[in-house]
mmCIF file of C-alpha atoms in Angstrom:
data_model
loop_
_atom_site.group_PDB
_atom_site.id
_atom_site.type_symbol
_atom_site.label_atom_id
_atom_site.label_comp_id
_atom_site.label_asym_id
_atom_site.label_seq_id
_atom_site.Cartn_x
_atom_site.Cartn_y
_atom_site.Cartn_z
ATOM 1 C CA MET A 1 64.349 1.870 12.641
ATOM 2 C CA LYS A 2 66.696 0.726 10.075
ATOM 3 C CA ARG A 3 64.888 -2.649 9.540
ATOM 4 C CA PHE A 4 61.310 -0.475 9.021
ATOM 5 C CA PHE A 5 62.864 1.480 6.424
ATOM 6 C CA VAL A 6 64.219 -1.524 4.472
ATOM 7 C CA ALA A 7 60.931 -3.231 4.885
ATOM 8 C CA ILE A 8 58.856 -0.139 3.570
ATOM 9 C CA VAL A 9 61.431 -0.095 0.522
ATOM 10 C CA ALA A 10 61.029 -3.787 -0.481
ATOM 11 C CA ILE A 11 56.918 -3.214 -0.473
ATOM 12 C CA VAL A 12 57.419 -0.246 -2.507
ATOM 13 C CA VAL A 13 59.817 -1.998 -5.047
ATOM 14 C CA LEU A 14 57.473 -4.953 -5.268
ATOM 15 C CA ALA A 15 54.400 -2.787 -6.023
ATOM 16 C CA THR A 16 56.178 -1.089 -8.850
ATOM 17 C CA VAL A 17 57.237 -4.381 -10.551
ATOM 18 C CA ALA A 18 53.657 -5.649 -10.412
ATOM 19 C CA GLY A 19 52.432 -2.600 -11.994
ATOM 20 C CA CYS A 20 54.787 -2.972 -14.844
ATOM 21 C CA THR A 21 54.204 -6.736 -15.708
ATOM 22 C CA PRO A 22 53.139 -6.863 -19.469
ATOM 23 C CA LYS A 23 49.765 -8.338 -20.097
ATOM 24 C CA SER A 24 49.226 -10.600 -22.810
ATOM 25 C CA GLY A 25 46.047 -10.991 -25.150
ATOM 26 C CA THR A 26 44.777 -12.208 -28.430
ATOM 27 C CA VAL A 27 43.506 -10.376 -31.683
ATOM 28 C CA GLY A 28 40.075 -12.144 -31.236
ATOM 29 C CA ASP A 29 38.106 -15.341 -30.623
ATOM 30 C CA ALA A 30 38.638 -18.389 -32.702
ATOM 31 C CA PRO A 31 36.057 -20.122 -34.412
ATOM 32 C CA THR A 32 35.317 -23.764 -32.932
ATOM 33 C CA GLY A 33 32.895 -24.979 -35.696
ATOM 34 C CA ALA A 34 31.838 -24.179 -39.379
ATOM 35 C CA PRO A 35 31.013 -20.467 -40.134
ATOM 36 C CA PRO A 36 27.873 -19.859 -42.354
ATOM 37 C CA THR A 37 28.223 -20.546 -45.896
ATOM 38 C CA SER A 38 28.838 -17.472 -48.155
ATOM 39 C CA ALA A 39 29.385 -16.665 -51.904
ATOM 40 C CA ALA A 40 32.158 -14.596 -52.932
ATOM 41 C CA ALA A 41 30.040 -11.703 -54.161
ATOM 42 C CA THR A 42 27.872 -11.369 -51.056
ATOM 43 C CA PRO A 43 30.162 -11.835 -48.069
ATOM 44 C CA THR A 44 28.562 -12.822 -44.636
ATOM 45 C CA VAL A 45 29.975 -12.526 -41.116
ATOM 46 C CA PRO A 46 31.285 -15.956 -39.646
ATOM 47 C CA PRO A 47 32.973 -15.994 -36.249
ATOM 48 C CA ALA A 48 36.252 -14.195 -36.179
ATOM 49 C CA GLU A 49 39.789 -15.910 -36.988
ATOM 50 C CA SER A 50 42.962 -14.843 -35.474
ATOM 51 C CA PRO A 51 46.041 -14.245 -37.619
ATOM 52 C CA SER A 52 48.760 -16.654 -36.229
ATOM 53 C CA SER A 53 51.642 -14.940 -37.643
ATOM 54 C CA ALA A 54 53.066 -11.715 -36.118
ATOM 55 C CA PRO A 55 53.129 -8.225 -37.841
ATOM 56 C CA SER A 56 56.209 -7.240 -39.632
ATOM 57 C CA PRO A 57 58.792 -6.418 -36.929
ATOM 58 C CA ASP A 58 58.978 -2.794 -37.936
ATOM 59 C CA ALA A 59 55.122 -2.272 -37.743
ATOM 60 C CA THR A 60 53.536 -0.795 -34.855
ATOM 61 C CA ALA A 61 49.843 -0.589 -33.897
ATOM 62 C CA SER A 62 50.031 3.353 -34.401
ATOM 63 C CA SER A 63 51.184 2.899 -37.872
ATOM 64 C CA ARG A 64 47.948 1.035 -38.839
ATOM 65 C CA PRO A 65 44.665 3.241 -39.135
ATOM 66 C CA ALA A 66 42.001 2.311 -36.304
ATOM 67 C CA GLY A 67 39.401 -0.048 -37.477
ATOM 68 C CA THR A 68 41.554 -2.036 -39.774
ATOM 69 C CA ILE A 69 43.242 -5.495 -40.032
ATOM 70 C CA THR A 70 46.405 -6.676 -41.738
ATOM 71 C CA ILE A 71 46.455 -10.043 -43.473
ATOM 72 C CA SER A 72 49.198 -11.917 -45.175
ATOM 73 C CA LEU A 73 48.558 -12.910 -49.041
ATOM 74 C CA TRP A 74 50.556 -15.229 -50.880
ATOM 75 C CA LEU A 75 50.502 -14.090 -54.789
ATOM 76 C CA VAL A 76 52.867 -15.441 -57.459
ATOM 77 C CA ARG A 77 56.258 -14.392 -58.846
ATOM 78 C CA SER A 78 58.223 -16.395 -61.435
ATOM 79 C CA GLY A 79 56.043 -19.349 -61.054
ATOM 80 C CA ARG A 80 56.634 -19.637 -57.284
ATOM 81 C CA ILE A 81 54.261 -18.123 -54.480
ATOM 82 C CA ALA A 82 55.502 -14.782 -52.875
ATOM 83 C CA TYR A 83 54.593 -13.059 -49.632
ATOM 84 C CA THR A 84 52.726 -9.648 -49.399
ATOM 85 C CA GLN A 85 50.443 -8.221 -47.084
ATOM 86 C CA ARG A 86 47.096 -5.990 -47.159
ATOM 87 C CA THR A 87 45.637 -3.692 -44.525
ATOM 88 C CA ARG A 88 41.802 -3.413 -44.948
ATOM 89 C CA PRO A 89 38.754 -2.683 -42.905
ATOM 90 C CA THR A 90 38.319 -4.781 -39.915
ATOM 91 C CA THR A 91 35.992 -7.834 -40.732
ATOM 92 C CA GLN A 92 35.162 -11.062 -38.764
ATOM 93 C CA SER A 93 35.092 -12.785 -42.182
ATOM 94 C CA THR A 94 39.020 -12.946 -42.521
ATOM 95 C CA SER A 95 39.052 -16.050 -44.628
ATOM 96 C CA GLN A 96 36.567 -14.308 -46.827
ATOM 97 C CA LEU A 97 38.567 -10.986 -47.180
ATOM 98 C CA ALA A 98 41.849 -13.099 -47.803
ATOM 99 C CA LEU A 99 40.447 -15.228 -50.821
ATOM 100 C CA THR A 100 38.750 -12.092 -52.304
ATOM 101 C CA GLU A 101 42.080 -10.240 -52.114
ATOM 102 C CA LEU A 102 43.747 -13.281 -53.878
ATOM 103 C CA ALA A 103 41.171 -13.337 -56.476
ATOM 104 C CA ALA A 104 41.529 -9.535 -57.167
ATOM 105 C CA GLY A 105 45.332 -9.995 -57.854
ATOM 106 C CA PRO A 106 48.176 -7.605 -57.198
ATOM 107 C CA THR A 107 48.205 -3.840 -56.475
ATOM 108 C CA THR A 108 49.803 -1.608 -59.047
ATOM 109 C CA VAL A 109 52.761 -1.391 -56.796
ATOM 110 C CA GLU A 110 52.904 -5.138 -56.335
ATOM 111 C CA ALA A 111 52.567 -5.691 -60.065
ATOM 112 C CA SER A 112 55.606 -3.531 -60.536
ATOM 113 C CA ALA A 113 57.599 -5.861 -58.670
ATOM 114 C CA GLY A 114 56.497 -8.695 -60.589
ATOM 115 C CA LEU A 115 53.643 -10.144 -58.647
ATOM 116 C CA THR A 116 50.568 -11.782 -60.153
ATOM 117 C CA THR A 117 47.868 -14.285 -59.120
ATOM 118 C CA GLY A 118 47.122 -17.639 -60.456
ATOM 119 C CA PHE A 119 43.411 -17.096 -60.041
ATOM 120 C CA PRO A 120 41.902 -17.124 -63.380
ATOM 121 C CA GLY A 121 39.454 -14.096 -64.224
ATOM 122 C CA GLY A 122 35.673 -14.928 -62.957
ATOM 123 C CA THR A 123 36.870 -17.202 -60.027
ATOM 124 C CA THR A 124 34.146 -17.556 -57.442
ATOM 125 C CA PHE A 125 34.304 -19.602 -54.224
ATOM 126 C CA ARG A 126 32.233 -20.346 -51.182
ATOM 127 C CA ILE A 127 33.674 -21.132 -47.751
ATOM 128 C CA VAL A 128 32.120 -24.115 -46.470
ATOM 129 C CA GLY A 129 33.118 -24.137 -42.912
ATOM 130 C CA ILE A 130 35.766 -24.947 -40.479
ATOM 131 C CA SER A 131 36.223 -28.293 -38.362
ATOM 132 C CA ASP A 132 39.163 -29.565 -36.654
ATOM 133 C CA GLY A 133 41.676 -27.258 -38.223
ATOM 134 C CA VAL A 134 40.444 -28.001 -41.680
ATOM 135 C CA GLU A 135 38.797 -25.344 -43.514
ATOM 136 C CA THR A 136 36.845 -26.337 -46.689
ATOM 137 C CA VAL A 137 36.450 -24.127 -49.601
ATOM 138 C CA SER A 138 34.612 -24.624 -52.844
ATOM 139 C CA PHE A 139 35.733 -23.196 -55.925
ATOM 140 C CA SER A 140 34.130 -22.608 -59.317
ATOM 141 C CA PRO A 141 35.244 -25.175 -62.261
ATOM 142 C CA GLY A 142 37.407 -22.578 -63.774
ATOM 143 C CA PHE A 143 40.055 -22.510 -60.706
ATOM 144 C CA TYR A 144 41.046 -25.820 -61.889
ATOM 145 C CA ASP A 145 41.571 -25.141 -65.420
ATOM 146 C CA GLY A 146 44.986 -24.975 -67.115
ATOM 147 C CA GLY A 147 46.396 -28.515 -65.993
ATOM 148 C CA ARG A 148 47.650 -29.823 -62.766
ATOM 149 C CA ASP A 149 50.632 -27.533 -62.259
ATOM 150 C CA ALA A 150 48.543 -24.246 -62.818
ATOM 151 C CA ALA A 151 45.896 -25.656 -60.357
ATOM 152 C CA ARG A 152 48.589 -26.818 -57.792
ATOM 153 C CA LEU A 153 50.147 -23.178 -57.684
ATOM 154 C CA ARG A 154 46.545 -21.551 -57.064
ATOM 155 C CA GLN A 155 45.989 -24.135 -54.331
ATOM 156 C CA ALA A 156 49.375 -23.100 -52.614
ATOM 157 C CA GLN A 157 48.342 -19.622 -52.715
ATOM 158 C CA VAL A 158 45.092 -20.634 -50.777
ATOM 159 C CA VAL A 159 46.676 -22.950 -48.455
ATOM 160 C CA TYR A 160 49.764 -20.691 -47.506
ATOM 161 C CA THR A 161 46.984 -17.932 -47.221
ATOM 162 C CA LEU A 162 44.347 -19.492 -45.061
ATOM 163 C CA THR A 163 46.901 -21.021 -42.560
ATOM 164 C CA GLN A 164 48.162 -17.847 -41.418
ATOM 165 C CA PHE A 165 44.973 -18.184 -39.151
ATOM 166 C CA SER A 166 45.276 -20.064 -35.863
ATOM 167 C CA THR A 167 42.332 -21.981 -36.564
ATOM 168 C CA VAL A 168 43.410 -23.593 -39.926
ATOM 169 C CA THR A 169 46.139 -26.074 -40.559
ATOM 170 C CA LYS A 170 44.911 -27.517 -43.740
ATOM 171 C CA VAL A 171 42.526 -26.711 -46.542
ATOM 172 C CA ALA A 172 39.972 -29.104 -48.103
ATOM 173 C CA PHE A 173 39.312 -28.075 -51.840
ATOM 174 C CA GLN A 174 36.027 -28.727 -53.490
ATOM 175 C CA ARG A 175 34.888 -28.383 -57.082
ATOM 176 C CA ASP A 176 31.360 -26.877 -57.294
ATOM 177 C CA GLY A 177 30.652 -28.815 -53.955
ATOM 178 C CA THR A 178 32.371 -31.985 -54.855
ATOM 179 C CA ALA A 179 35.346 -32.857 -52.377
ATOM 180 C CA LEU A 180 38.491 -33.563 -54.733
ATOM 181 C CA ALA A 181 40.966 -35.116 -52.287
ATOM 182 C CA ALA A 182 42.293 -35.291 -48.637
ATOM 183 C CA PRO A 183 42.990 -31.977 -46.911
ATOM 184 C CA VAL A 184 46.375 -30.487 -47.528
ATOM 185 C CA GLY A 185 48.595 -28.168 -45.679
ATOM 186 C CA ARG A 186 51.855 -26.016 -46.150
ATOM 187 C CA ALA A 187 54.109 -29.274 -46.300
ATOM 188 C CA ASP A 188 52.377 -30.369 -49.564
ATOM 189 C CA TYR A 189 53.487 -27.176 -51.340
ATOM 190 C CA THR A 190 57.140 -26.457 -50.082
ATOM 191 C CA ASP A 191 58.398 -27.216 -53.506
ATOM 192 C CA LEU A 192 56.479 -24.059 -54.866
ATOM 193 C CA LEU A 193 58.539 -21.741 -52.326
ATOM 194 C CA PRO A 194 61.172 -19.642 -53.711
ATOM 195 C CA ALA A 195 64.878 -19.933 -52.575
ATOM 196 C CA ILE A 196 64.196 -16.705 -50.561
ATOM 197 C CA VAL A 197 60.916 -15.332 -49.091
ATOM 198 C CA VAL A 198 61.106 -12.111 -47.843
ATOM 199 C CA THR A 199 58.425 -11.199 -45.151
ATOM 200 C CA ASN A 200 59.746 -7.928 -43.866
ATOM 201 C CA PRO A 201 59.969 -5.228 -45.340
ATOM 202 C CA VAL A 202 56.445 -5.564 -47.441
ATOM 203 C CA ILE A 203 56.219 -4.194 -50.810
ATOM 204 C CA GLY A 204 55.326 -0.509 -50.831
ATOM 205 C CA GLN A 205 55.765 0.065 -47.082
ATOM 206 C CA ARG A 206 57.682 3.175 -45.627
ATOM 207 C CA ARG A 207 60.650 2.620 -43.829
ATOM 208 C CA GLY A 208 62.973 4.562 -41.663
ATOM 209 C CA SER A 209 66.583 3.473 -40.947
ATOM 210 C CA PRO A 210 67.527 0.857 -39.768
ATOM 211 C CA ILE A 211 65.208 -1.434 -41.809
ATOM 212 C CA THR A 212 64.650 -4.876 -40.288
ATOM 213 C CA VAL A 213 65.043 -7.612 -43.132
ATOM 214 C CA ALA A 214 63.700 -10.833 -42.558
ATOM 215 C CA GLY A 215 62.357 -14.029 -44.187
ATOM 216 C CA THR A 216 63.229 -17.753 -44.770
ATOM 217 C CA ALA A 217 65.833 -18.984 -47.157
ATOM 218 C CA ASP A 218 67.379 -22.318 -48.648
ATOM 219 C CA VAL A 219 70.421 -20.862 -50.247
ATOM 220 C CA PHE A 220 74.193 -21.937 -50.501
ATOM 221 C CA GLU A 221 75.904 -22.407 -47.113
ATOM 222 C CA ALA A 222 72.718 -20.435 -45.566
ATOM 223 C CA THR A 223 74.098 -17.097 -46.570
ATOM 224 C CA VAL A 224 71.768 -14.281 -47.305
ATOM 225 C CA ASN A 225 73.102 -10.834 -48.712
ATOM 226 C CA ILE A 226 70.865 -7.650 -48.641
ATOM 227 C CA ARG A 227 71.498 -4.231 -50.261
ATOM 228 C CA VAL A 228 69.420 -1.011 -50.165
ATOM 229 C CA LEU A 229 69.236 1.193 -53.172
ATOM 230 C CA ASP A 230 67.920 4.670 -53.362
ATOM 231 C CA ALA A 231 65.907 6.337 -56.006
ATOM 232 C CA ALA A 232 68.731 6.574 -58.518
ATOM 233 C CA GLY A 233 69.613 3.042 -58.111
ATOM 234 C CA LYS A 234 72.622 3.576 -56.071
ATOM 235 C CA GLN A 235 73.705 1.306 -53.374
ATOM 236 C CA ILE A 236 73.338 2.997 -49.971
ATOM 237 C CA ALA A 237 73.776 -0.010 -47.768
ATOM 238 C CA THR A 238 74.872 -3.578 -47.770
ATOM 239 C CA THR A 239 75.199 -6.372 -45.352
ATOM 240 C CA PHE A 240 74.641 -10.373 -45.281
ATOM 241 C CA THR A 241 73.464 -12.646 -42.496
ATOM 242 C CA THR A 242 72.989 -16.493 -42.002
ATOM 243 C CA ALA A 243 69.748 -18.338 -41.976
ATOM 244 C CA THR A 244 69.221 -20.828 -39.295
ATOM 245 C CA CYS A 245 69.583 -23.644 -42.010
ATOM 246 C CA GLY A 246 70.648 -23.680 -45.622
ATOM 247 C CA SER A 247 71.876 -25.757 -48.635
ATOM 248 C CA GLY A 248 69.072 -28.193 -48.698
ATOM 249 C CA CYS A 249 66.831 -27.001 -45.867
ATOM 250 C CA ARG A 250 64.865 -23.823 -45.339
ATOM 251 C CA GLY A 251 65.805 -21.551 -42.317
ATOM 252 C CA SER A 252 64.695 -18.064 -40.963
ATOM 253 C CA PHE A 253 66.802 -15.000 -41.160
ATOM 254 C CA SER A 254 66.560 -11.451 -39.675
ATOM 255 C CA VAL A 255 69.183 -8.457 -39.985
ATOM 256 C CA ARG A 256 68.940 -4.735 -39.396
ATOM 257 C CA VAL A 257 70.246 -2.385 -42.209
ATOM 258 C CA SER A 258 71.332 0.997 -41.620
ATOM 259 C CA TYR A 259 71.150 3.552 -44.311
ATOM 260 C CA ARG A 260 71.259 7.329 -44.824
ATOM 261 C CA VAL A 261 69.350 9.630 -47.213
ATOM 262 C CA GLY A 262 68.760 13.284 -47.380
ATOM 263 C CA ARG A 263 65.063 13.121 -47.974
ATOM 264 C CA ALA A 264 62.232 10.690 -48.216
ATOM 265 C CA GLN A 265 62.306 8.798 -51.462
ATOM 266 C CA ALA A 266 61.635 5.730 -53.424
ATOM 267 C CA GLY A 267 63.925 2.989 -52.714
ATOM 268 C CA ILE A 268 64.490 -1.049 -53.308
ATOM 269 C CA VAL A 269 65.578 -3.477 -50.739
ATOM 270 C CA GLU A 270 67.292 -6.549 -52.675
ATOM 271 C CA VAL A 271 67.804 -9.799 -51.096
ATOM 272 C CA PHE A 272 69.813 -12.567 -52.799
ATOM 273 C CA TRP A 273 72.674 -15.228 -52.428
ATOM 274 C CA ILE A 274 76.037 -14.790 -54.139
ATOM 275 C CA SER A 275 76.996 -17.713 -56.454
ATOM 276 C CA PRO A 276 80.310 -19.329 -55.340
ATOM 277 C CA ASN A 277 81.087 -20.055 -59.152
ATOM 278 C CA ASP A 278 81.281 -16.300 -60.602
ATOM 279 C CA SER A 279 79.879 -14.046 -57.673
ATOM 280 C CA SER A 280 76.754 -13.330 -59.603
ATOM 281 C CA HIS A 281 73.585 -12.462 -57.537
ATOM 282 C CA GLN A 282 71.044 -15.526 -57.365
ATOM 283 C CA ASP A 283 67.362 -15.520 -56.674
ATOM 284 C CA VAL A 284 67.122 -11.780 -56.301
ATOM 285 C CA VAL A 285 63.937 -10.570 -54.317
ATOM 286 C CA ARG A 286 63.377 -6.846 -54.943
ATOM 287 C CA ILE A 287 61.015 -5.025 -52.614
ATOM 288 C CA PRO A 288 59.976 -1.537 -53.503
ATOM 289 C CA VAL A 289 59.675 0.676 -50.542
ATOM 290 C CA THR A 290 59.853 4.358 -49.549
ATOM 291 C CA LEU A 291 63.081 5.246 -47.641
ATOM 292 C CA LEU A 292 62.436 7.991 -44.797
ATOM 293 C CA ALA A 293 65.232 10.261 -43.997
#
């Protein structure tokens, strides 16, 4: 009788574990060939692309309205590319959406945080297609105006933005349909990354305590400092963490910061490193957010 009881318990436990096994999935089918061509002003719908980067650590599916997609964008701050996100109505033409948002430039709150776009006004583009991980995009001649450095900064925005999608590893640039050079990837523009890139939180987000602060950094002794300021500019939390690499190499970092406020209010998350010479804050990244009580 005892052996029979043990066998029954074992069967029940195995059934329970099997029922709790998490299921994996993707956010959509990736294109395997070139999508139809499309003009910037009249988007078409090519096969879907899947964002390869994960959502912000604090984000949940329920916090995003149904029928929307969140994409990463790389804008410009102080002559370097800077990370932000946009949530827009779902579309299969994610590359078209991403480039349209780059051309449109920063939102009001992003502009208040110092973000701009390198795209000249009136820039148009045409997505030629994707083949073997290379996405080909033809830009109007004005995209390349202003000299090599200005054009290269715009290209870095495009490359870092489009390679968030799992089907894209490099970008081939064209000028009015004429190829310019060999395809390029993120490794070709690492010099245009700032010392600190913050990928979470994102400008304009609402965040409760604790806030996950994450990104990459190449700073002195890999030490990244964080502080949270309330609406009055008062420091209400501070901490530090160590990136996985630093002082000449870029590493990732992530840390949770707890704070307390009596009511929801505007706030700032600052990320920086401290100079060993005079203790000044260097390469400060300020992220405006709403702090929740």
